[in-house]
XYZ file of N, CA, C and O in Angstrom:
784
model
N 55.151 60.833 -126.898
C 56.037 60.277 -126.117
C 56.940 61.495 -125.364
O 57.027 61.484 -124.125
N 56.885 62.667 -126.296
C 57.618 64.096 -125.833
C 56.806 64.559 -124.543
O 57.323 65.346 -123.767
N 55.448 64.540 -124.736
C 54.444 65.246 -123.774
C 54.630 64.410 -122.554
O 54.537 64.825 -121.544
N 54.796 63.025 -122.864
C 54.896 62.088 -121.560
C 56.246 62.360 -120.881
O 56.232 62.478 -119.755
N 57.197 62.571 -121.561
C 58.332 62.865 -120.933
C 58.655 64.293 -120.301
O 59.003 64.280 -119.268
N 57.843 65.409 -120.978
C 57.542 66.680 -120.209
C 57.124 66.664 -119.143
O 57.307 67.166 -118.025
N 55.811 65.773 -119.224
C 54.960 65.693 -117.793
C 55.725 65.156 -116.787
O 55.568 65.431 -115.398
N 56.561 63.983 -117.133
C 57.281 63.315 -116.200
C 58.547 64.388 -115.497
O 58.652 64.289 -114.455
N 58.967 64.982 -116.517
C 60.127 66.069 -116.055
C 59.410 66.954 -115.152
O 59.994 67.517 -114.152
N 58.094 67.279 -115.182
C 57.521 68.328 -114.271
C 56.912 67.675 -112.959
O 56.661 68.374 -112.184
N 57.525 66.489 -112.899
C 57.014 65.817 -111.544
C 55.732 65.239 -111.330
O 55.376 65.130 -110.333
N 54.898 65.066 -112.312
C 53.756 64.476 -112.334
C 53.761 62.868 -112.059
O 54.356 62.168 -113.120
N 53.548 62.438 -110.723
C 53.855 61.151 -110.441
C 52.921 60.143 -111.186
O 53.420 58.899 -111.341
N 51.780 60.478 -111.293
C 50.770 59.672 -111.677
C 51.236 59.120 -113.340
O 51.012 58.042 -113.752
N 51.711 60.225 -114.366
C 51.934 59.798 -115.442
C 53.385 59.078 -115.684
O 53.422 58.460 -116.318
N 54.241 59.396 -114.553
C 55.390 58.580 -114.391
C 55.152 57.304 -114.299
O 55.880 56.268 -114.912
N 54.185 56.827 -113.401
C 53.776 55.362 -113.232
C 53.332 54.783 -114.605
O 53.336 53.677 -114.701
N 52.284 55.679 -115.194
C 51.716 55.177 -116.207
C 52.996 54.815 -117.406
O 53.261 53.825 -117.950
N 53.719 55.733 -117.569
C 54.792 55.616 -118.497
C 55.803 54.309 -118.064
O 56.224 53.852 -119.042
N 55.945 54.239 -116.938
C 56.756 53.041 -116.364
C 56.304 51.753 -116.658
O 57.131 50.905 -116.985
N 54.964 51.643 -116.611
C 54.176 50.303 -117.173
C 54.202 50.168 -118.448
O 54.514 49.064 -118.841
N 54.307 51.400 -119.385
C 53.934 51.052 -120.667
C 55.044 51.081 -121.697
O 55.312 50.611 -122.739
N 56.353 51.346 -121.076
C 57.443 52.008 -122.070
C 58.740 51.496 -121.241
O 59.125 52.243 -120.499
N 59.536 50.602 -121.621
C 60.843 50.161 -120.924
C 62.050 51.440 -121.122
O 62.530 51.484 -120.243
N 61.794 52.012 -122.061
C 62.601 53.266 -122.514
C 62.590 54.132 -121.417
O 63.598 54.968 -121.044
N 61.402 54.708 -121.090
C 61.143 55.688 -119.981
C 61.134 55.056 -118.595
O 61.084 55.777 -117.672
N 61.243 53.687 -118.364
C 61.270 53.117 -117.314
C 62.262 53.556 -116.378
O 62.287 53.670 -115.139
N 63.507 53.757 -116.815
C 64.786 54.363 -116.199
C 64.495 55.703 -115.782
O 64.813 56.152 -114.676
N 63.492 56.542 -116.466
C 63.344 57.842 -116.124
C 62.394 57.930 -114.930
O 62.708 58.760 -113.838
N 61.485 56.832 -114.781
C 60.414 56.670 -113.653
C 61.559 56.531 -112.457
O 61.349 56.806 -111.477
N 62.545 55.518 -112.764
C 63.255 54.864 -111.755
C 64.075 56.316 -111.039
O 64.219 56.375 -109.847
N 64.700 57.103 -111.915
C 65.326 58.137 -111.750
C 64.386 59.138 -110.754
O 64.905 59.869 -109.921
N 63.281 59.318 -111.117
C 62.352 60.079 -110.493
C 61.975 59.733 -109.079
O 61.955 60.418 -108.166
N 61.959 58.386 -108.981
C 61.796 57.853 -107.471
C 63.238 58.050 -106.855
O 63.180 58.523 -105.629
N 64.274 58.016 -107.449
C 65.484 58.051 -106.705
C 65.693 59.761 -106.507
O 66.132 59.958 -105.251
N 65.366 60.675 -107.308
C 65.399 61.961 -107.244
C 64.474 62.404 -105.983
O 65.035 63.140 -105.022
N 63.147 61.891 -105.545
C 62.309 62.017 -104.693
C 63.098 61.638 -103.471
O 62.979 62.303 -102.402
N 63.500 60.567 -103.543
C 64.281 60.215 -102.057
C 65.696 60.909 -101.833
O 65.758 61.165 -100.696
N 66.271 61.231 -102.860
C 67.327 62.115 -102.568
C 66.981 63.374 -101.955
O 67.616 64.073 -101.013
N 65.991 64.007 -102.502
C 65.213 65.337 -101.984
C 64.789 64.972 -100.511
O 65.103 65.967 -99.789
N 64.302 63.949 -100.219
C 64.022 63.781 -98.841
C 65.210 63.616 -97.894
O 65.203 64.311 -96.582
N 66.210 63.009 -98.376
C 67.551 62.875 -97.738
C 68.077 64.318 -97.638
O 68.570 64.754 -96.503
N 68.171 64.970 -98.800
C 68.377 66.492 -98.452
C 67.673 67.401 -97.527
O 68.272 68.057 -96.653
N 66.490 67.351 -97.304
C 65.755 67.901 -96.434
C 66.329 67.465 -95.159
O 66.223 68.222 -94.192
N 66.280 66.136 -94.751
C 66.905 65.812 -93.505
C 68.111 66.304 -93.192
O 68.452 66.911 -91.940
N 69.047 66.032 -94.247
C 70.549 66.648 -93.925
C 70.414 68.454 -93.663
O 71.312 68.817 -93.035
N 69.556 69.037 -94.088
C 69.159 70.487 -93.998
C 68.818 70.879 -92.766
O 68.811 71.924 -92.266
N 68.168 69.972 -91.872
C 67.678 70.116 -90.660
C 68.904 70.487 -89.545
O 69.807 69.995 -89.520
N 68.372 71.566 -88.952
C 69.590 72.212 -88.298
C 69.499 71.912 -86.928
O 68.331 71.349 -86.552
N 70.532 71.646 -86.126
C 70.448 71.135 -84.680
C 71.624 71.462 -83.992
O 72.745 72.553 -84.428
N 72.054 70.839 -82.905
C 73.328 71.004 -82.179
C 73.993 69.707 -81.842
O 73.517 68.577 -81.687
N 75.279 69.637 -82.173
C 75.975 68.412 -82.137
C 76.361 68.162 -80.715
O 76.995 68.821 -79.946
N 76.221 66.947 -80.209
C 76.312 66.597 -78.907
C 77.011 65.192 -78.847
O 76.173 64.232 -79.563
N 78.028 64.940 -78.335
C 78.683 63.422 -78.155
C 78.936 62.718 -79.636
O 78.733 61.530 -79.949
N 79.176 63.777 -80.661
C 79.547 63.331 -82.078
C 78.255 62.932 -82.923
O 78.388 62.718 -84.020
N 77.142 63.422 -82.606
C 75.859 63.305 -83.276
C 75.146 64.439 -83.227
O 75.159 65.286 -82.360
N 74.454 64.601 -84.293
C 73.655 65.894 -84.521
C 72.323 65.642 -83.725
O 71.465 64.749 -84.327
N 71.926 66.586 -82.837
C 70.618 66.524 -82.198
C 69.778 67.476 -82.874
O 69.933 68.663 -83.209
N 68.584 66.811 -83.424
C 67.662 67.613 -84.348
C 66.436 67.787 -83.971
O 65.862 66.977 -82.817
N 65.696 68.956 -84.022
C 64.355 69.176 -83.440
C 63.320 68.135 -83.809
O 62.173 68.110 -83.395
N 63.358 67.341 -84.943
C 62.497 66.351 -85.459
C 62.627 65.154 -84.603
O 61.407 64.239 -84.565
N 63.373 64.961 -83.550
C 63.537 63.710 -82.783
C 63.061 64.148 -81.445
O 63.175 65.207 -81.012
N 62.566 63.092 -80.624
C 62.231 63.661 -79.169
C 63.546 63.555 -78.477
O 64.616 63.114 -79.053
N 63.434 63.661 -77.157
C 64.849 63.979 -76.129
C 65.250 62.404 -76.123
O 66.465 62.486 -76.165
N 64.805 61.612 -75.988
C 65.107 60.261 -75.934
C 65.803 59.798 -77.283
O 66.950 59.299 -77.193
N 65.337 59.990 -78.285
C 65.870 59.751 -79.610
C 67.037 60.403 -79.855
O 68.063 59.976 -80.491
N 66.998 61.717 -79.506
C 68.379 62.512 -79.588
C 69.519 62.076 -78.643
O 70.490 61.827 -78.996
N 69.053 61.666 -77.348
C 70.153 61.323 -76.372
C 70.849 59.971 -76.710
O 72.048 59.800 -76.637
N 70.062 59.065 -77.356
C 70.374 57.803 -77.798
C 71.680 57.970 -78.698
O 72.436 57.038 -78.918
N 71.292 59.010 -79.482
C 72.587 59.173 -80.640
C 74.052 59.717 -79.899
O 75.122 59.546 -80.678
N 73.873 60.287 -78.888
C 75.233 60.912 -78.206
C 75.883 60.027 -77.556
O 75.632 59.301 -76.508
N 77.187 59.981 -77.931
C 78.373 58.879 -77.272
C 78.412 59.294 -76.118
O 79.242 58.784 -75.271
N 78.141 60.554 -75.672
C 78.676 61.250 -74.440
C 77.469 60.792 -73.258
O 77.606 61.337 -72.075
N 76.449 60.192 -73.669
C 75.243 60.165 -72.809
C 74.982 58.818 -72.684
O 73.819 58.414 -72.363
N 75.802 57.559 -72.860
C 75.223 56.161 -72.799
C 75.033 55.921 -71.149
O 74.015 55.009 -71.247
N 75.570 56.518 -70.380
C 75.383 55.941 -69.246
C 73.790 56.494 -68.638
O 72.927 55.936 -67.762
N 73.556 58.101 -68.853
C 72.273 58.478 -68.783
C 71.215 57.718 -69.338
O 70.123 57.357 -68.889
N 71.461 57.200 -70.751
C 70.493 56.649 -71.489
C 70.192 55.346 -70.686
O 68.949 54.587 -70.823
N 71.300 54.718 -70.594
C 71.032 53.262 -69.564
C 70.378 53.546 -68.258
O 69.455 52.620 -67.984
N 70.571 54.278 -67.655
C 70.032 54.756 -66.303
C 68.388 55.122 -66.697
O 67.582 54.580 -65.974
N 68.290 55.834 -67.827
C 66.818 56.331 -68.141
C 65.882 54.909 -68.442
O 64.733 54.792 -68.147
N 66.579 53.886 -69.051
C 66.054 52.709 -69.483
C 65.689 51.848 -68.232
O 64.808 51.360 -67.946
N 66.737 51.674 -67.345
C 66.484 51.109 -66.252
C 65.480 51.519 -65.539
O 64.825 50.804 -64.720
N 65.353 52.924 -65.277
C 64.222 53.372 -64.344
C 62.890 53.387 -65.172
O 61.784 53.769 -64.443
N 62.753 52.936 -66.442
C 61.493 52.980 -67.165
C 61.146 54.212 -67.356
O 59.702 54.448 -67.559
N 61.855 55.173 -67.638
C 61.413 56.644 -68.068
C 61.525 56.934 -69.578
O 61.298 58.045 -70.139
N 61.945 55.788 -70.440
C 61.939 56.135 -71.848
C 60.725 56.535 -72.239
O 60.602 57.499 -73.188
N 59.550 55.905 -72.111
C 58.294 56.224 -72.520
C 57.821 57.734 -72.011
O 57.225 58.600 -72.847
N 57.981 58.033 -70.929
C 57.635 59.044 -70.296
C 58.461 60.385 -71.217
O 57.752 61.307 -71.592
N 59.883 60.349 -71.225
C 60.696 61.369 -71.962
C 60.537 61.244 -73.301
O 60.983 62.124 -74.030
N 59.751 60.241 -73.986
C 59.403 60.239 -75.256
C 57.983 60.938 -75.617
O 57.582 61.231 -76.731
N 57.374 61.367 -74.448
C 55.825 61.822 -74.410
C 55.938 63.175 -74.992
O 57.158 63.727 -75.329
N 54.744 63.854 -75.142
C 54.730 65.197 -75.759
C 55.270 66.218 -74.860
O 55.731 67.260 -75.407
N 55.645 66.124 -73.458
C 56.083 66.963 -72.672
C 55.184 68.272 -72.662
O 54.277 68.365 -72.707
N 56.090 69.463 -72.878
C 57.514 69.785 -73.214
C 58.158 69.564 -71.789
O 57.509 69.913 -70.781
N 59.376 69.072 -71.886
C 60.205 68.854 -70.695
C 61.678 69.763 -71.169
O 61.829 70.021 -72.274
N 62.353 70.141 -70.020
C 63.507 70.522 -69.944
C 64.386 69.748 -69.193
O 64.134 69.173 -67.924
N 65.459 69.213 -69.869
C 66.289 67.987 -69.250
C 67.618 68.592 -68.996
O 68.035 68.944 -70.119
N 68.319 68.384 -67.692
C 69.752 68.633 -67.558
C 70.339 67.445 -67.771
O 70.252 66.369 -66.842
N 71.075 67.241 -68.676
C 71.604 65.820 -69.136
C 72.869 65.703 -68.746
O 74.119 66.167 -69.289
N 73.588 64.858 -67.492
C 74.776 64.577 -67.282
C 75.381 63.890 -68.383
O 75.045 63.297 -68.764
N 76.759 64.098 -68.450
C 77.563 63.451 -69.585
C 78.090 62.062 -68.702
O 77.911 61.984 -67.499
N 78.809 61.057 -69.454
C 79.462 60.097 -69.046
C 80.515 60.663 -67.748
O 80.644 59.639 -66.929
N 81.007 61.548 -68.234
C 82.241 61.992 -67.429
C 81.531 62.203 -66.020
O 82.181 62.097 -65.139
N 80.427 63.109 -66.096
C 79.900 63.529 -64.992
C 79.229 62.292 -64.267
O 79.716 62.505 -62.887
N 78.847 61.010 -64.661
C 78.611 59.963 -63.955
C 79.667 59.318 -63.299
O 79.853 58.484 -62.505
N 80.882 59.464 -64.115
C 82.089 58.789 -63.509
C 82.826 59.376 -62.342
O 83.273 58.926 -61.715
N 82.191 60.416 -62.047
C 82.612 61.206 -60.813
C 81.647 60.637 -59.481
O 82.168 60.925 -58.667
N 80.525 60.085 -59.882
C 79.770 59.509 -58.926
C 80.601 58.182 -58.480
O 81.064 57.268 -59.271
N 80.614 57.826 -57.181
C 81.412 56.681 -56.715
C 80.762 55.394 -57.420
O 79.532 55.315 -57.499
N 81.757 54.590 -58.133
C 81.247 53.409 -58.738
C 80.212 52.403 -58.156
O 79.381 51.842 -58.612
N 80.511 52.316 -56.837
C 79.589 51.357 -56.013
C 78.317 51.943 -55.818
O 77.329 51.480 -55.925
N 78.076 53.255 -55.712
C 76.868 53.929 -55.706
C 76.025 53.877 -57.010
O 74.901 53.482 -57.199
N 76.906 54.237 -58.042
C 76.311 54.124 -59.471
C 75.636 52.846 -59.993
O 74.687 52.401 -60.277
N 76.673 51.728 -59.401
C 76.203 50.362 -59.738
C 75.044 49.981 -58.724
O 74.148 49.221 -59.436
N 74.981 50.331 -57.562
C 73.909 50.159 -56.585
C 72.597 50.679 -57.427
O 71.163 49.918 -57.166
N 72.600 51.876 -57.909
C 71.331 52.549 -58.332
C 70.740 52.029 -59.643
O 69.540 51.852 -60.000
N 71.869 51.167 -60.518
C 71.342 50.523 -61.399
C 70.582 48.986 -61.331
O 70.192 48.516 -62.266
N 70.730 48.718 -60.091
C 69.821 47.541 -59.615
C 68.365 47.447 -59.579
O 68.043 48.658 -59.122
N 67.807 46.519 -60.053
C 66.388 46.532 -60.121
C 65.677 46.989 -58.626
O 64.686 47.729 -58.910
N 65.958 46.502 -57.659
C 65.563 46.788 -56.440
C 65.785 48.478 -56.064
O 65.240 48.905 -55.286
N 66.565 49.099 -56.623
C 66.750 50.462 -56.473
C 66.120 51.559 -57.720
O 66.495 52.530 -57.637
N 65.357 51.105 -58.404
C 64.592 51.549 -59.440
C 63.927 52.891 -58.746
O 63.889 53.886 -59.497
N 63.316 52.876 -57.704
C 62.653 53.852 -57.080
C 63.663 55.314 -56.817
O 63.382 56.271 -57.102
N 64.707 54.953 -56.133
C 65.824 55.721 -55.975
C 66.261 56.390 -57.474
O 66.730 57.613 -57.150
N 66.549 55.574 -58.331
C 67.211 55.920 -59.534
C 66.254 56.844 -60.272
O 66.625 57.941 -60.882
N 65.022 56.564 -60.182
C 63.874 57.419 -60.753
C 63.762 58.750 -60.247
O 63.690 59.719 -60.738
N 63.951 58.749 -58.919
C 63.863 60.060 -58.288
C 64.928 60.824 -58.603
O 64.966 62.102 -58.735
N 66.340 60.336 -58.764
C 67.563 60.973 -59.259
C 67.353 61.664 -60.601
O 67.535 62.626 -60.862
N 66.875 60.688 -61.536
C 66.754 61.279 -62.852
C 65.663 62.212 -62.802
O 65.645 63.328 -63.789
N 64.530 61.996 -62.543
C 63.583 63.029 -62.588
C 63.713 64.479 -61.834
O 62.924 65.626 -62.135
N 64.853 64.301 -60.872
C 65.286 65.590 -60.325
C 66.135 66.482 -61.451
O 66.255 67.650 -61.273
N 66.560 65.840 -62.650
C 67.231 66.405 -63.708
C 66.080 66.960 -64.635
O 66.468 67.219 -65.810
N 64.834 66.726 -64.565
C 63.795 67.170 -65.513
C 62.765 68.219 -64.916
O 62.226 68.142 -63.670
N 62.572 69.308 -65.615
C 61.582 70.311 -65.100
C 60.720 70.608 -66.335
O 60.856 70.270 -67.590
N 59.160 70.478 -65.786
C 58.352 70.866 -66.911
C 58.505 72.127 -67.766
O 58.924 73.027 -67.221
N 58.075 71.902 -69.070
C 58.287 73.039 -69.695
C 59.499 73.212 -70.548
O 60.252 72.324 -70.186
N 59.340 74.082 -71.717
C 60.698 74.018 -72.494
C 61.473 75.266 -72.126
O 61.087 76.481 -72.629
N 62.594 75.138 -71.128
C 63.384 76.747 -71.121
C 64.655 76.440 -71.714
O 65.491 75.667 -71.387
N 64.772 77.651 -72.455
C 66.128 77.874 -73.125
C 66.860 78.574 -72.124
O 66.363 79.106 -71.105
N 68.207 78.352 -72.484
C 69.210 79.186 -71.381
C 68.933 80.475 -71.080
O 69.036 81.014 -70.046
N 68.314 81.315 -72.447
C 68.156 82.731 -71.914
C 66.889 82.919 -71.213
O 66.601 84.091 -70.524
N 65.982 81.898 -70.940
C 64.828 81.835 -70.082
C 65.236 81.650 -68.490
O 64.491 82.068 -67.689
N 66.254 81.163 -68.384
C 66.851 80.863 -66.727
C 67.578 82.169 -66.323
O 68.526 82.825 -66.852
N 66.925 82.508 -64.916
C 67.576 83.703 -64.414
C 68.304 83.465 -63.140
O 67.919 82.568 -62.480
N 69.298 84.429 -63.029
C 70.352 84.130 -62.121
C 69.352 84.227 -60.651
O 68.522 85.218 -60.398
N 69.640 83.355 -59.807
C 69.017 82.992 -58.473
C 67.690 82.295 -58.501
O 66.991 82.323 -57.568
N 67.189 82.148 -59.576
C 65.881 81.439 -60.033
C 65.955 79.918 -59.403
O 66.874 79.445 -59.471
N 64.583 79.625 -58.859
C 64.644 78.270 -58.490
C 63.531 77.405 -59.228
O 62.604 78.012 -59.427
N 63.898 76.442 -59.704
C 63.025 75.503 -60.636
C 62.632 74.273 -59.917
O 63.494 73.949 -59.200
N 61.262 74.116 -59.980
C 60.843 72.735 -59.362
C 60.892 71.693 -60.452
O 60.356 71.785 -61.586
N 61.329 70.837 -59.893
C 61.470 69.425 -60.918
C 60.339 68.558 -60.718
O 59.563 68.766 -59.931
N 60.297 67.825 -61.790
C 59.309 66.540 -61.803
C 59.427 65.826 -60.432
O 58.242 65.520 -60.261
N 60.649 65.860 -59.877
C 60.737 64.852 -58.584
C 60.078 65.590 -57.615
O 59.516 64.841 -56.559
N 59.879 66.940 -57.742
C 59.572 67.712 -56.599
C 60.454 68.583 -56.281
O 60.012 69.555 -55.036
N 61.822 68.342 -56.206
C 62.707 69.061 -55.561
C 63.076 70.487 -56.278
O 62.431 70.729 -57.256
N 63.872 71.273 -55.797
C 64.070 72.498 -56.314
C 65.564 72.622 -56.891
O 66.404 71.877 -56.513
N 65.833 73.136 -58.090
C 67.086 73.422 -58.630
C 67.545 74.782 -58.638
O 66.679 75.745 -58.975
N 68.672 75.528 -58.101
C 68.998 76.617 -58.128
C 69.871 76.995 -59.408
O 70.907 76.329 -59.695
N 69.318 78.026 -60.172
C 69.984 78.460 -61.291
C 70.849 79.761 -60.875
O 70.737 80.598 -60.111
N 72.195 79.669 -61.378
C 73.278 80.906 -61.205
C 73.383 81.029 -62.693
O 73.854 80.194 -63.612
N 73.696 82.457 -62.853
C 74.194 82.806 -64.410
C 75.174 84.006 -63.927
O 74.885 84.961 -63.344
N 76.276 83.638 -64.449
C 77.585 84.861 -64.364
C 78.236 84.733 -65.593
O 78.639 83.797 -66.058
N 78.541 85.897 -66.186
C 79.288 86.387 -67.279
C 78.632 85.350 -68.518
O 79.384 84.904 -69.327
N 77.219 85.233 -68.496
C 76.689 84.456 -69.576
C 76.558 82.911 -69.450
O 75.889 82.546 -70.135
N 77.288 82.449 -68.246
C 77.545 81.114 -68.413
C 76.290 80.736 -67.126
O 76.156 81.359 -65.884
N 75.572 79.501 -67.471
C 74.581 79.065 -66.617
C 75.005 77.787 -65.899
O 75.803 77.041 -66.398
N 74.705 77.912 -64.579
C 75.101 76.635 -63.737
C 73.676 76.385 -62.998
O 72.676 76.932 -62.899
N 73.538 75.092 -62.990
C 72.400 74.563 -62.187
C 72.884 73.634 -61.079
O 73.535 72.618 -61.055
N 72.507 74.089 -59.703
C 72.993 73.539 -58.570
C 74.381 73.083 -58.612
O 75.203 72.306 -58.212
N 75.285 74.163 -59.214
C 76.735 74.057 -59.262
C 77.184 73.201 -60.406
O 78.405 73.244 -60.485
N 76.470 72.712 -61.129
C 76.951 71.999 -62.326
C 77.129 73.042 -63.430
O 75.881 73.628 -63.833
N 77.861 73.062 -64.238
C 78.018 73.938 -65.632
C 77.092 73.343 -66.659
O 77.429 72.347 -66.886
N 76.418 74.200 -67.347
C 75.772 73.903 -68.587
C 76.617 74.026 -69.691
O 77.271 75.070 -70.074
N 77.242 72.979 -70.137
C 78.326 72.743 -71.346
C 77.856 73.027 -72.599
O 78.535 73.394 -73.497
N 76.575 72.636 -72.901
C 75.930 72.751 -74.127
C 74.631 73.066 -73.934
O 73.739 72.314 -73.218
N 74.139 74.263 -74.163
C 72.679 74.630 -73.790
C 71.868 74.749 -75.273
O 72.196 74.186 -76.476
N 70.458 74.619 -75.021
C 69.396 74.899 -75.662
C 69.529 73.654 -76.973
O 69.679 74.100 -78.185
N 69.644 72.317 -76.847
C 69.413 71.219 -77.584
C 68.077 71.235 -77.875
O 67.115 70.513 -76.789
N 67.518 71.437 -79.079
C 66.025 71.418 -79.071
C 65.561 70.105 -79.893
O 66.276 69.367 -80.761
N 64.631 69.493 -79.078
C 64.014 68.311 -79.436
C 62.602 68.607 -79.740
O 62.232 69.774 -79.485
N 61.813 67.494 -80.325
C 60.298 68.038 -80.588
C 59.665 67.988 -79.278
O 58.455 68.559 -79.512
N 60.014 67.349 -78.253
C 59.193 67.460 -76.955
C 60.008 68.505 -75.774
O 59.782 68.036 -74.602
N 60.755 69.185 -76.268
C 61.401 70.047 -75.065
C 62.986 70.406 -75.679
O 63.261 70.387 -76.662
N 63.647 70.840 -74.461
C 64.945 71.277 -74.516
C 65.831 70.477 -73.624
O 65.533 70.024 -72.518
N 67.177 70.287 -74.020
C 67.929 69.627 -73.203
C 69.209 70.541 -73.091
O 69.691 71.304 -74.065
N 69.918 70.557 -71.685
C 70.893 71.295 -71.440
C 72.218 70.264 -71.018
O 71.835 69.587 -70.118
N 73.005 70.177 -71.647
C 74.197 69.388 -71.033
C 74.851 69.725 -69.833
O 75.426 70.928 -70.175
N 75.133 68.885 -68.840
C 75.723 69.271 -67.609
C 76.925 68.482 -67.287
O 76.782 67.435 -67.679
N 77.784 69.078 -66.656
C 79.184 68.429 -66.303
C 79.136 67.617 -64.949
O 80.094 67.517 -64.360
N 77.921 67.558 -64.312
C 77.796 67.068 -62.891
C 76.470 66.488 -62.945
O 75.428 66.688 -63.566
N 76.259 65.463 -61.861
C 75.220 64.629 -61.669
C 74.257 65.638 -60.396
O 74.972 65.623 -59.384
N 73.140 65.683 -60.446
C 72.386 66.492 -59.649
C 71.799 65.322 -58.809
O 71.066 64.419 -59.155
N 72.207 65.561 -57.224
C 71.373 64.894 -56.322
C 70.400 65.415 -55.667
O 70.671 66.546 -54.874
N 69.102 64.956 -55.337
C 68.103 65.361 -54.532
C 68.517 65.454 -53.078
O 69.180 64.417 -52.797
N 68.014 66.348 -52.177
C 68.300 66.314 -50.794
C 67.283 65.087 -50.063
O 66.159 64.719 -50.652
């Protein structure tokens, strides 16, 4: 019995399941092993480092959309991505760099314009605007150079400005940089970028 307990303590799952089936006394030890394993899994997740955005931790193990859904500051963006049918695309392998306007940024767009873009018949226009916020590749803030032009998925150009270490994209400030996801990088911005 001591050998079985020692083996169990060393983490041998096979013996733990045999002991659990044969002895009610060690059954609770088998249960605690299972609990310990799930606790270890939870600890691993908790130890994953990320960036807090909109009251939620954005972590590298989630894709761009999964992270954005968690942010209370990006509910308008997430609704627009869903309306445009871009969830699957932005959940794909990428990599992508996304410039993600906050709810406050969308609030600066006239309500009638925003409401109009969310109508099914305006899906193509909404898609153009959203894909204007996406650049192929995973670009961190340090990769962005002053005066550089980035070509968006939509086909338009974004102008990068860097001054005193602060990055701007077409005049919108990057307020939170380098949010790493499994399929790219997100930069939170304080403006909605409109293609010409």
